[in-house]
Short mmCIF file of C-alpha atoms in Angstrom, two decimals:
data_model
loop_
_atom_site.label_atom_id
_atom_site.label_comp_id
_atom_site.label_asym_id
_atom_site.label_seq_id
_atom_site.Cartn_x
_atom_site.Cartn_y
_atom_site.Cartn_z
CA MET A 1 108.04 112.86 124.13
CA SER A 2 106.61 109.64 125.81
CA ASN A 3 107.36 106.30 124.77
CA ASN A 4 103.55 105.94 123.77
CA GLN A 5 103.74 109.09 121.60
CA HIS A 6 107.00 107.95 120.01
CA LYS A 7 105.32 104.65 119.03
CA LYS A 8 102.37 106.43 117.54
CA LYS A 9 104.72 108.76 115.59
CA ASN A 10 106.64 105.69 114.24
CA SER A 11 103.47 103.74 113.27
CA PHE A 12 102.34 106.84 111.26
CA SER A 13 105.76 107.16 109.65
CA TYR A 14 105.67 103.31 108.74
CA ALA A 15 102.05 103.84 107.16
CA ILE A 16 103.26 106.90 105.16
CA SER A 17 106.31 104.82 103.91
CA GLY A 18 103.94 102.06 102.80
CA ILE A 19 101.90 104.48 100.79
CA ILE A 20 104.92 105.96 99.15
CA GLU A 21 106.27 102.51 98.48
CA VAL A 22 102.99 101.37 96.71
CA THR A 23 102.78 104.66 94.90
CA LYS A 24 106.36 104.40 93.60
CA THR A 25 106.45 100.84 92.58
CA GLN A 26 102.92 99.96 91.44
CA TRP A 27 101.77 101.27 88.11
CA ASN A 28 98.24 100.22 88.77
CA PHE A 29 98.11 102.24 92.00
CA ARG A 30 99.34 105.38 90.17
CA PHE A 31 96.74 104.73 87.33
CA HIS A 32 93.98 104.63 90.01
CA LEU A 33 95.40 107.98 91.55
CA PHE A 34 95.03 109.58 88.14
CA ALA A 35 91.56 108.11 87.80
CA ILE A 36 90.65 109.78 91.24
CA ILE A 37 91.76 113.11 89.87
CA ALA A 38 89.35 112.59 86.96
CA VAL A 39 86.56 111.64 89.24
CA ILE A 40 87.06 114.67 91.40
CA ILE A 41 87.08 117.07 88.42
CA SER A 42 84.11 115.43 87.02
CA GLY A 43 82.27 115.42 90.31
CA CYS A 44 82.99 119.19 90.71
CA TYR A 45 81.68 119.86 86.98
CA PHE A 46 78.66 117.91 87.43
CA LYS A 47 77.91 119.06 90.95
CA VAL A 48 77.36 115.63 92.40
CA SER A 49 75.43 115.38 95.59
CA THR A 50 76.73 114.75 99.03
CA SER A 51 75.41 111.13 98.91
CA GLU A 52 77.01 110.67 95.41
CA TRP A 53 80.43 112.00 96.90
CA LEU A 54 80.07 109.56 99.69
CA ALA A 55 79.62 106.68 97.22
CA LEU A 56 82.45 107.66 95.03
CA THR A 57 84.78 108.23 98.14
CA GLY A 58 83.83 104.76 99.36
CA VAL A 59 84.61 103.04 96.10
CA ILE A 60 87.82 105.10 95.66
CA GLY A 61 88.98 103.96 98.98
CA LEU A 62 87.90 100.37 98.35
CA VAL A 63 90.13 100.29 95.25
CA LEU A 64 93.13 101.85 96.84
CA VAL A 65 93.01 99.64 99.80
CA ALA A 66 92.69 96.67 97.63
CA GLU A 67 95.80 97.65 95.64
CA ALA A 68 97.71 98.27 98.70
CA ILE A 69 96.69 94.78 100.18
CA ASN A 70 97.53 93.17 96.82
CA THR A 71 100.99 94.72 96.80
CA ALA A 72 101.63 93.59 100.35
CA LEU A 73 100.47 90.10 99.62
CA GLU A 74 102.64 89.91 96.46
CA TYR A 75 105.68 91.09 98.54
CA LEU A 76 104.93 88.61 101.22
CA VAL A 77 104.47 85.63 98.82
CA ASP A 78 107.82 86.63 97.06
CA LEU A 79 109.51 86.62 100.45
CA VAL A 80 108.09 83.21 101.55
CA SER A 81 108.36 81.55 98.15
CA PRO A 82 110.95 83.19 95.94
CA GLU A 83 110.83 80.32 93.44
CA TRP A 84 107.76 79.46 91.38
CA ASN A 85 105.09 77.71 93.37
CA GLU A 86 101.53 76.93 92.19
CA LEU A 87 99.94 77.84 95.60
CA ALA A 88 101.87 81.11 95.73
CA GLY A 89 100.69 81.90 92.17
CA LYS A 90 97.11 81.31 93.34
CA VAL A 91 97.55 83.76 96.20
CA LYS A 92 98.77 86.38 93.76
CA ASP A 93 95.99 85.66 91.29
CA ILE A 94 93.13 85.92 94.05
CA SER A 95 94.54 89.21 95.42
CA ALA A 96 94.78 90.52 91.83
CA GLY A 97 91.19 89.41 91.32
CA ALA A 98 90.12 91.32 94.49
CA VAL A 99 91.42 94.40 93.03
CA LEU A 100 89.67 93.78 89.76
CA ILE A 101 86.38 93.28 91.56
CA SER A 102 86.90 96.46 93.41
CA ALA A 103 87.68 98.40 90.28
CA LEU A 104 84.72 97.07 88.61
CA ILE A 105 82.38 98.08 91.58
CA ALA A 106 83.97 101.58 91.29
CA ALA A 107 83.49 101.73 87.66
CA ILE A 108 79.88 100.72 87.89
CA THR A 109 79.31 103.13 90.70
CA GLY A 110 80.97 106.01 88.67
CA LEU A 111 78.73 105.03 85.64
CA LEU A 112 75.56 105.09 87.70
CA ILE A 113 76.42 108.42 89.04
CA PHE A 114 77.92 110.28 85.95
CA ILE A 115 75.98 108.89 82.97
CA PRO A 116 72.61 110.26 83.85
CA LYS A 117 74.30 113.78 84.36
CA THR A 118 75.71 113.60 80.80
CA GLY A 119 72.32 113.36 79.38
CA LEU A 120 73.28 110.14 77.59
CA LEU A 121 70.35 108.31 79.53
#
């Protein structure tokens, strides 16, 4: 195996390790994974269109990426500032806020797609 192939293999391993870490340590990430399962089941049941699947996939990805970045920022802040620091707290609050924004966008997207299919509107 060439040095370049070895580096690519290692970078993929590190990425998988990161996904495992965030899944094992972050309750909110696991919650979103269960929500994804519910969305997939609902999407199959209601036979959502290709464009609706695209929208759902996009917002699902947005939420998972936001959660992962939030976790990485929390770890970094804890490393740099192990004791309480107002600015460190703001960094954590802002990154958590980004997750909330992405989750709200995902929820609105889901409601716009699924509510009409239920006959409630």
